[in-house]
CSV table of C-alpha atoms in Angstrom, one decimal:
chain,number,residue,atom,x,y,z
A,1,MET,CA,123.3,-164.0,265.7
A,2,ALA,CA,126.6,-165.9,265.8
A,3,ALA,CA,128.8,-165.5,262.7
A,4,ARG,CA,128.6,-168.4,260.4
A,5,LEU,CA,131.9,-170.1,259.3
A,6,PRO,CA,132.6,-170.1,255.6
A,7,ARG,CA,131.6,-173.1,253.5
A,8,PRO,CA,134.5,-175.6,253.3
A,9,ARG,CA,136.1,-176.4,249.9
A,10,ARG,CA,135.4,-179.8,248.3
A,11,PHE,CA,139.1,-180.9,248.6
A,12,ASP,CA,139.1,-180.0,252.3
A,13,VAL,CA,136.0,-182.2,252.9
A,14,TYR,CA,137.9,-185.1,251.2
A,15,ALA,CA,141.0,-184.4,253.4
A,16,ALA,CA,138.9,-184.4,256.6
A,17,SER,CA,137.0,-187.5,255.6
A,18,ALA,CA,140.2,-189.4,254.7
A,19,GLY,CA,141.9,-188.3,258.0
A,20,LEU,CA,139.0,-189.3,260.1
A,21,LEU,CA,138.6,-192.7,258.4
A,22,GLY,CA,142.4,-193.3,258.6
A,23,GLY,CA,142.4,-192.5,262.3
A,24,LEU,CA,139.5,-194.8,263.0
A,25,LEU,CA,141.3,-197.5,261.1
A,26,LEU,CA,144.4,-197.2,263.3
A,27,TRP,CA,142.1,-197.0,266.4
A,28,GLY,CA,140.3,-200.1,265.3
A,29,ILE,CA,143.5,-202.1,265.1
A,30,GLY,CA,144.7,-200.7,268.4
A,31,LEU,CA,147.8,-198.8,267.0
A,32,GLY,CA,148.6,-195.8,269.1
A,33,VAL,CA,151.5,-193.4,269.4
A,34,ARG,CA,152.4,-193.9,273.0
A,35,PRO,CA,152.0,-196.8,275.4
A,36,ALA,CA,149.6,-196.6,278.2
A,37,ASP,CA,152.3,-196.6,280.9
A,38,GLU,CA,154.0,-193.4,279.8
A,39,PRO,CA,153.9,-190.6,282.4
A,40,VAL,CA,152.4,-188.1,279.9
A,41,VAL,CA,149.4,-190.3,279.3
A,42,LEU,CA,146.7,-189.0,281.6
A,43,PHE,CA,143.7,-190.4,279.9
A,44,ASP,CA,144.3,-194.1,279.4
A,45,GLY,CA,142.2,-196.3,277.2
A,46,ARG,CA,141.2,-196.4,273.6
A,47,TRP,CA,138.2,-194.0,273.6
A,48,PRO,CA,139.8,-190.7,274.8
A,49,LEU,CA,142.0,-190.3,271.7
A,50,LEU,CA,138.9,-190.2,269.5
A,51,VAL,CA,137.9,-186.8,270.7
A,52,PRO,CA,141.1,-185.0,269.5
A,53,LEU,CA,140.9,-187.0,266.3
A,54,ALA,CA,137.4,-185.9,265.6
A,55,VAL,CA,138.2,-182.2,266.4
A,56,MET,CA,141.3,-182.3,264.2
A,57,ALA,CA,139.2,-183.8,261.3
A,58,GLY,CA,136.7,-180.9,261.8
A,59,CYS,CA,139.6,-178.4,261.7
A,60,GLU,CA,140.6,-179.8,258.3
A,61,LEU,CA,137.3,-178.5,256.9
A,62,LEU,CA,138.6,-175.0,257.8
A,63,ARG,CA,142.1,-175.3,256.3
A,64,ARG,CA,141.3,-172.8,253.5
A,65,ALA,CA,138.0,-171.3,254.6
A,66,ALA,CA,139.4,-170.1,258.0
A,67,PRO,CA,143.0,-171.3,258.3
A,68,ARG,CA,143.9,-169.4,261.4
A,69,THR,CA,140.8,-170.6,263.3
A,70,GLY,CA,141.5,-174.1,262.2
A,71,LEU,CA,145.1,-173.9,263.4
A,72,LEU,CA,144.2,-172.5,266.8
A,73,ILE,CA,141.6,-175.2,267.4
A,74,GLY,CA,143.9,-177.9,266.0
A,75,THR,CA,146.7,-176.8,268.4
A,76,ALA,CA,144.3,-177.3,271.3
A,77,ALA,CA,143.3,-180.7,269.9
A,78,LEU,CA,147.0,-181.7,269.5
A,79,VAL,CA,147.7,-180.7,273.1
A,80,ALA,CA,144.8,-182.8,274.3
A,81,ASP,CA,146.0,-185.7,272.1
A,82,THR,CA,149.3,-185.5,273.9
A,83,PHE,CA,147.7,-186.6,277.2
A,84,THR,CA,146.1,-189.6,275.5
A,85,ARG,CA,147.7,-192.6,273.9
A,86,GLY,CA,147.6,-190.5,270.7
A,87,SER,CA,146.9,-191.1,267.1
A,88,LEU,CA,149.5,-190.7,264.3
A,89,VAL,CA,146.7,-189.4,261.9
A,90,THR,CA,145.9,-186.6,264.4
A,91,VAL,CA,149.6,-185.5,264.2
A,92,ILE,CA,149.6,-185.7,260.4
A,93,MET,CA,146.4,-183.7,260.1
A,94,TYR,CA,147.9,-181.0,262.3
A,95,THR,CA,151.0,-180.7,260.1
A,96,ASP,CA,148.6,-180.1,257.2
A,97,LEU,CA,146.8,-177.4,259.2
A,98,MET,CA,150.1,-175.7,259.9
A,99,TYR,CA,151.0,-175.8,256.2
A,100,ALA,CA,147.6,-174.5,255.2
A,101,ALA,CA,147.7,-171.6,257.7
A,102,VAL,CA,150.9,-170.3,256.2
A,103,LEU,CA,149.9,-170.9,252.6
A,104,TYR,CA,146.3,-169.7,252.7
A,105,GLY,CA,146.3,-167.4,255.7
A,106,PRO,CA,146.8,-163.6,255.7
A,107,PRO,CA,150.3,-162.2,254.9
A,108,ALA,CA,150.9,-161.3,258.5
A,109,SER,CA,150.3,-164.8,259.7
A,110,ALA,CA,152.4,-166.3,256.9
A,111,ARG,CA,155.3,-164.2,258.1
A,112,ARG,CA,154.9,-164.8,261.9
A,113,ILE,CA,154.0,-168.5,262.0
A,114,PRO,CA,157.4,-169.8,260.7
A,115,TRP,CA,159.2,-167.5,263.2
A,116,ILE,CA,157.1,-168.7,266.1
A,117,THR,CA,157.4,-172.4,265.2
A,118,GLY,CA,161.2,-171.9,264.7
A,119,LEU,CA,161.5,-170.4,268.2
A,120,LEU,CA,159.4,-173.2,269.7
A,121,THR,CA,161.7,-175.8,267.9
A,122,VAL,CA,164.8,-174.2,269.4
A,123,ALA,CA,163.2,-174.0,272.8
A,124,GLY,CA,162.0,-177.6,272.6
A,125,THR,CA,165.6,-178.6,271.8
A,126,VAL,CA,167.5,-176.5,274.3
A,127,VAL,CA,165.3,-176.5,277.4
A,128,PRO,CA,164.8,-180.3,277.8
A,129,PHE,CA,168.5,-181.0,277.2
A,130,ALA,CA,169.4,-178.4,279.7
A,131,LEU,CA,167.1,-179.9,282.3
A,132,TRP,CA,167.8,-183.6,281.8
A,133,ARG,CA,171.3,-183.6,280.3
A,134,VAL,CA,170.6,-186.7,278.2
A,135,PRO,CA,170.8,-186.9,274.4
A,136,GLU,CA,167.3,-188.3,274.1
A,137,ALA,CA,166.0,-185.0,275.2
A,138,LEU,CA,167.0,-183.5,271.9
A,139,LEU,CA,164.3,-185.7,270.2
A,140,ILE,CA,161.7,-183.4,271.7
A,141,GLY,CA,163.0,-180.5,269.7
A,142,VAL,CA,163.1,-182.7,266.6
A,143,ALA,CA,159.5,-183.7,267.1
A,144,VAL,CA,158.4,-180.1,267.5
A,145,GLY,CA,160.3,-179.1,264.4
A,146,VAL,CA,158.8,-182.0,262.3
A,147,VAL,CA,155.3,-181.2,263.5
A,148,SER,CA,155.3,-177.4,263.3
A,149,PHE,CA,158.4,-175.7,261.8
A,150,ALA,CA,158.8,-178.0,258.8
A,151,PRO,CA,155.2,-177.7,257.4
A,152,ALA,CA,155.2,-173.9,258.2
A,153,SER,CA,158.5,-173.4,256.3
A,154,THR,CA,157.2,-175.5,253.4
A,155,GLY,CA,154.0,-173.5,253.3
A,156,LEU,CA,156.0,-170.2,253.2
A,157,ILE,CA,158.2,-171.5,250.3
A,158,VAL,CA,155.2,-172.5,248.3
A,159,ARG,CA,153.4,-169.2,249.1
A,160,ASN,CA,156.5,-167.2,247.9
A,161,HIS,CA,156.6,-169.1,244.7
A,162,ARG,CA,152.9,-168.7,244.1
A,163,GLU,CA,153.2,-164.9,244.8
A,164,ALA,CA,156.2,-164.7,242.4
A,165,ALA,CA,154.2,-166.5,239.7
A,166,ASP,CA,151.2,-164.2,240.2
A,167,ALA,CA,153.5,-161.1,240.1
A,168,ALA,CA,155.1,-162.4,236.9
A,169,LEU,CA,151.7,-163.0,235.4
A,170,LEU,CA,150.6,-159.5,236.4
A,171,ARG,CA,153.7,-158.0,234.8
A,172,ALA,CA,153.0,-160.0,231.6
A,173,GLU,CA,149.5,-158.7,231.5
A,174,GLN,CA,150.6,-155.1,232.1
A,175,THR,CA,153.3,-155.5,229.4
A,176,ALA,CA,150.7,-156.8,227.0
A,177,LEU,CA,148.4,-153.9,227.9
A,178,LEU,CA,151.1,-151.3,227.4
A,179,ALA,CA,152.0,-152.9,224.1
A,180,GLU,CA,148.4,-152.7,223.0
A,181,MET,CA,148.2,-149.1,224.1
A,182,ASP,CA,151.4,-148.3,222.2
A,183,ARG,CA,150.0,-150.0,219.1
A,184,VAL,CA,146.7,-148.1,219.3
A,185,GLN,CA,148.6,-144.8,219.8
A,186,ALA,CA,150.9,-145.6,216.8
A,187,VAL,CA,147.9,-146.5,214.6
A,188,THR,CA,146.1,-143.3,215.7
A,189,ALA,CA,149.2,-141.2,215.0
A,190,GLU,CA,149.7,-142.8,211.6
A,191,ARG,CA,146.0,-142.2,210.7
A,192,SER,CA,146.4,-138.6,211.7
A,193,ARG,CA,149.5,-138.2,209.6
A,194,MET,CA,147.8,-139.9,206.6
A,195,ALA,CA,144.8,-137.5,207.0
A,196,ARG,CA,147.1,-134.5,207.0
A,197,GLU,CA,149.0,-135.7,204.0
A,198,LEU,CA,145.8,-136.5,202.1
A,199,HIS,CA,144.2,-133.2,202.9
A,200,ASP,CA,147.3,-131.1,202.0
A,201,MET,CA,147.9,-132.9,198.7
A,202,VAL,CA,144.4,-133.1,197.4
A,203,ALA,CA,142.4,-130.3,199.0
A,204,ASN,CA,144.1,-127.6,196.9
A,205,HIS,CA,143.2,-129.2,193.6
A,206,LEU,CA,139.7,-130.1,194.6
A,207,SER,CA,139.1,-126.6,195.9
A,208,ALA,CA,140.2,-125.2,192.5
A,209,ILE,CA,138.0,-127.6,190.7
A,210,ALA,CA,135.0,-126.7,192.8
A,211,ILE,CA,135.5,-123.0,192.4
A,212,HIS,CA,136.1,-123.0,188.6
A,213,SER,CA,133.3,-125.5,187.9
A,214,THR,CA,130.9,-123.2,189.8
A,215,ALA,CA,132.2,-120.2,187.8
A,216,ALA,CA,131.7,-122.2,184.5
A,217,LEU,CA,128.2,-123.0,185.5
A,218,SER,CA,127.3,-119.5,186.6
A,219,LEU,CA,128.8,-117.5,183.7
A,220,ASP,CA,127.4,-117.7,180.1
A,221,ASP,CA,130.7,-117.0,178.3
A,222,ALA,CA,132.3,-119.6,176.1
A,223,ALA,CA,135.8,-118.2,176.6
A,224,THR,CA,135.5,-118.1,180.4
A,225,THR,CA,134.0,-121.6,180.4
A,226,ARG,CA,136.8,-123.0,178.3
A,227,GLN,CA,139.4,-121.4,180.5
A,228,ALA,CA,137.7,-122.8,183.6
A,229,LEU,CA,137.5,-126.3,182.1
A,230,GLY,CA,141.2,-126.1,181.3
A,231,VAL,CA,142.0,-125.2,184.9
A,232,ILE,CA,139.7,-128.0,186.1
A,233,ARG,CA,141.5,-130.5,183.9
A,234,GLU,CA,144.9,-129.4,185.1
A,235,ASN,CA,143.9,-129.7,188.7
A,236,SER,CA,142.2,-133.0,188.2
A,237,VAL,CA,145.4,-134.4,186.6
A,238,ALA,CA,147.6,-133.0,189.4
A,239,GLY,CA,145.2,-134.3,192.1
A,240,LEU,CA,145.2,-137.8,190.6
A,241,ALA,CA,149.0,-137.7,190.4
A,242,GLU,CA,149.2,-136.7,194.1
A,243,MET,CA,146.7,-139.5,195.0
A,244,ARG,CA,148.7,-142.1,193.1
A,245,ARG,CA,151.8,-140.9,194.9
A,246,LEU,CA,150.1,-141.3,198.3
A,247,ILE,CA,148.7,-144.7,197.4
A,248,GLY,CA,152.1,-145.8,196.2
A,249,ILE,CA,153.6,-144.8,199.5
A,250,LEU,CA,150.9,-146.6,201.5
A,251,ARG,CA,151.3,-149.8,199.4
A,252,ASP,CA,155.0,-149.9,199.6
A,253,GLY,CA,155.9,-152.7,201.9
A,254,GLY,CA,159.6,-151.8,202.3
A,255,GLY,CA,160.8,-153.4,199.1
A,256,ASP,CA,163.6,-152.3,196.8
A,257,SER,CA,161.7,-149.3,195.5
A,258,GLU,CA,162.7,-145.9,196.8
A,259,PRO,CA,160.0,-143.8,198.5
A,260,ALA,CA,158.8,-140.7,196.6
A,261,PRO,CA,160.7,-137.6,197.7
A,262,ALA,CA,159.0,-135.2,200.1
A,263,PRO,CA,158.3,-131.7,198.8
A,264,THR,CA,160.8,-129.0,199.7
A,265,LEU,CA,160.8,-125.2,199.8
A,266,ASP,CA,162.3,-125.3,196.3
A,267,GLY,CA,158.9,-126.1,195.1
A,268,LEU,CA,157.3,-123.0,196.5
A,269,GLY,CA,157.7,-121.2,193.1
A,270,ALA,CA,155.8,-123.9,191.3
A,271,LEU,CA,153.2,-123.9,194.1
A,272,ALA,CA,152.7,-120.1,193.7
A,273,ASP,CA,152.5,-120.4,189.9
A,274,ALA,CA,149.7,-123.0,190.3
A,275,ALA,CA,147.9,-120.7,192.7
A,276,ARG,CA,148.2,-117.9,190.1
A,277,ALA,CA,146.8,-120.2,187.5
A,278,ASN,CA,143.8,-120.8,189.7
A,279,GLY,CA,143.2,-117.0,189.9
A,280,LEU,CA,145.1,-115.9,193.0
A,281,ASP,CA,147.5,-112.9,193.0
A,282,VAL,CA,150.5,-114.3,194.9
A,283,ALA,CA,153.5,-112.4,196.1
A,284,LEU,CA,156.3,-114.9,197.2
A,285,ASP,CA,159.2,-113.9,199.4
A,286,ALA,CA,161.2,-116.9,200.5
A,287,ALA,CA,164.7,-115.9,201.7
A,288,CYS,CA,165.4,-118.7,204.2
A,289,GLY,CA,168.6,-120.4,203.0
A,290,ASP,CA,169.2,-123.9,201.8
A,291,ASP,CA,170.4,-125.8,204.9
A,292,LEU,CA,167.0,-126.4,206.5
A,293,PRO,CA,166.1,-129.8,208.2
A,294,ALA,CA,163.8,-131.9,206.0
A,295,PRO,CA,161.0,-132.0,208.6
A,296,VAL,CA,161.0,-128.2,208.7
A,297,GLU,CA,160.9,-127.9,204.9
A,298,LEU,CA,158.0,-130.3,204.6
A,299,ALA,CA,156.0,-128.6,207.4
A,300,ALA,CA,156.6,-125.1,205.9
A,301,TYR,CA,155.7,-126.3,202.4
A,302,ARG,CA,152.5,-127.8,203.6
A,303,ILE,CA,151.5,-124.8,205.7
A,304,VAL,CA,152.0,-122.5,202.6
A,305,GLN,CA,150.1,-124.9,200.4
A,306,GLU,CA,147.2,-125.1,202.8
A,307,SER,CA,147.2,-121.3,203.3
A,308,LEU,CA,147.0,-120.8,199.5
A,309,THR,CA,144.1,-123.3,199.4
A,310,ASN,CA,142.3,-121.4,202.1
A,311,ALA,CA,142.9,-118.1,200.3
A,312,LEU,CA,141.6,-119.6,197.1
A,313,LYS,CA,138.4,-120.6,198.8
A,314,HIS,CA,137.8,-117.7,201.2
A,315,ALA,CA,140.0,-114.6,200.4
A,316,SER,CA,138.7,-111.4,199.0
A,317,HIS,CA,140.2,-109.7,195.9
A,318,GLY,CA,143.7,-108.6,196.5
A,319,THR,CA,147.3,-109.9,196.8
A,320,VAL,CA,148.2,-112.9,198.9
A,321,HIS,CA,151.6,-112.4,200.5
A,322,VAL,CA,153.8,-115.4,201.3
A,323,ARG,CA,156.9,-114.7,203.4
A,324,LEU,CA,159.4,-117.1,204.8
A,325,THR,CA,162.2,-115.7,206.9
A,326,ARG,CA,164.9,-117.2,209.1
A,327,HIS,CA,165.5,-115.6,212.5
A,328,ASP,CA,167.4,-116.9,215.6
A,329,ASP,CA,167.5,-120.6,214.6
A,330,ALA,CA,163.8,-120.6,213.6
A,331,LEU,CA,161.9,-120.5,210.3
A,332,ARG,CA,159.0,-118.1,210.3
A,333,VAL,CA,156.2,-118.6,207.9
A,334,GLU,CA,153.6,-115.9,207.3
A,335,VAL,CA,150.8,-115.9,204.7
A,336,THR,CA,148.4,-113.0,204.6
A,337,SER,CA,145.4,-112.6,202.4
A,338,PRO,CA,142.5,-110.0,202.1
A,339,TYR,CA,139.7,-110.8,204.4
A,340,GLY,CA,136.1,-109.9,203.9
A,341,ASP,CA,133.1,-110.5,201.7
A,342,ARG,CA,133.8,-111.6,198.2
A,343,GLY,CA,131.5,-111.9,195.2
A,344,THR,CA,133.2,-114.8,193.5
A,345,PRO,CA,132.1,-118.4,194.3
A,346,ARG,CA,133.9,-120.2,197.1
A,347,ALA,CA,134.2,-123.8,198.2
A,348,PRO,CA,133.0,-125.0,201.6
A,349,GLY,CA,135.6,-125.6,204.3
A,350,SER,CA,135.7,-128.0,207.2
A,351,GLY,CA,138.5,-126.6,209.3
A,352,ALA,CA,140.7,-129.6,208.9
A,353,GLY,CA,143.3,-127.5,207.2
A,354,LEU,CA,143.9,-125.3,210.2
A,355,VAL,CA,144.0,-128.4,212.4
A,356,GLY,CA,146.6,-130.0,210.2
A,357,MET,CA,148.8,-126.9,210.1
A,358,ARG,CA,148.6,-126.6,213.9
A,359,GLU,CA,149.5,-130.3,214.3
A,360,ARG,CA,152.5,-129.9,212.0
A,361,ALA,CA,153.9,-127.0,214.0
A,362,ALA,CA,153.3,-128.8,217.3
A,363,LEU,CA,155.1,-131.9,216.1
A,364,LEU,CA,158.2,-129.7,215.6
A,365,HIS,CA,157.7,-128.0,219.0
A,366,GLY,CA,156.9,-124.8,217.1
A,367,THR,CA,154.0,-122.2,217.3
A,368,PHE,CA,151.1,-121.6,215.1
A,369,ASP,CA,148.4,-118.9,214.9
A,370,ALA,CA,145.8,-118.1,212.4
A,371,GLY,CA,143.0,-115.5,212.4
A,372,ALA,CA,141.7,-112.2,211.2
A,373,VAL,CA,143.8,-109.1,212.2
A,374,ALA,CA,143.5,-105.4,211.6
A,375,ASP,CA,145.6,-103.9,208.8
A,376,PRO,CA,145.0,-100.3,207.8
A,377,GLY,CA,146.8,-100.8,204.5
A,378,ALA,CA,144.5,-103.6,203.3
A,379,ALA,CA,141.2,-103.1,201.5
A,380,GLY,CA,138.6,-103.2,204.2
A,381,GLY,CA,141.2,-102.8,206.9
A,382,THR,CA,141.3,-106.5,207.8
A,383,ILE,CA,143.5,-109.4,206.6
A,384,TRP,CA,143.6,-113.1,207.3
A,385,ALA,CA,147.0,-114.0,208.7
A,386,VAL,CA,148.6,-117.4,209.1
A,387,ARG,CA,151.8,-117.4,211.2
A,388,ALA,CA,154.0,-120.3,212.1
A,389,THR,CA,157.4,-120.5,213.8
A,390,LEU,CA,159.3,-123.7,213.3
A,391,PRO,CA,162.5,-124.3,215.3
A,392,LEU,CA,165.6,-125.4,213.3
A,393,THR,CA,167.9,-126.7,216.1
A,394,GLU,CA,168.2,-130.4,216.5
A,395,GLY,CA,167.3,-130.3,220.2
A,396,ASP,CA,164.1,-128.5,219.5
A,397,LEU,CA,163.2,-131.0,216.8
A,398,ALA,CA,163.7,-134.0,219.2
């Protein structure tokens, strides 16, 4: 089966109809392009010029659906119209086919057609003048340029502007997409940071409350119950204070109020005292100097805080050792606790603490490791060790 041509656009149908009706109007009043006695007119009379006119009008239907096909057939129709008395409407429709072939055709045709028509214009100017040596011969080149090169150049200019506009629109859409991706990433990173801060500030107090409330419920001793309730109250008040601090930071819209200071390593002593009050035996060794970057101090403090919280929930009886040492422009944090079965109540864990500690170390381009390791000196021969290395140099923190 023969291939079917694409369906013409509505505007192309209107253009073809207008061209055909205009050509018939000029034909009806007897207005032609050339007189009948010109040598180039081979088909005299009024009727022969209707054939190229009808073919050219049919080609107008293909100006966007099949622009190259329409231009090739239209060129043949224009040549045939040259040997008749001719119609001005046929020439006008051909210029529109030339313009449409460049504007709507493939990129290769859009590049080649202006060059071809330009060369034909030059040839149509030089060759007749060289043969006849009369100034009127130059008009042939002018006619060729008006019919072919001018509409082809116009189509190329319009196409370039359209492609530039499409490229600008695409860049704008890509910029908007990248901005949205950056916004989503920023929101995700902020939510992760808020989750770490909330967990680190509150989990310690809630874990102590859970453990001591379980102890108070399981032991029938008034003194032990009163002591547990005291610890529960202290941790409840401290947890509420931490929550208010976090809520205040989140609600602060950048006004005149100063943000609450971030915890530093100077507070490790108070942190160890609070852990001892909750029932842990903590040995603290923090010989790391005073000139530490603020992000490193905050990360180290939170890692120690979360390690003590985990020890409170899961460690066996024994001493929890906290060591902070400075070696080769890096701060090393190590927290070890007895590992094994314990008879005292424990609070459930979700693993978010380990994830938060690992994220804090990764944000500073440091290392983090946590797990059970063998230690012959420990009761049961196994300890739970949390080790983090946080770089101190400015380049590593970037």
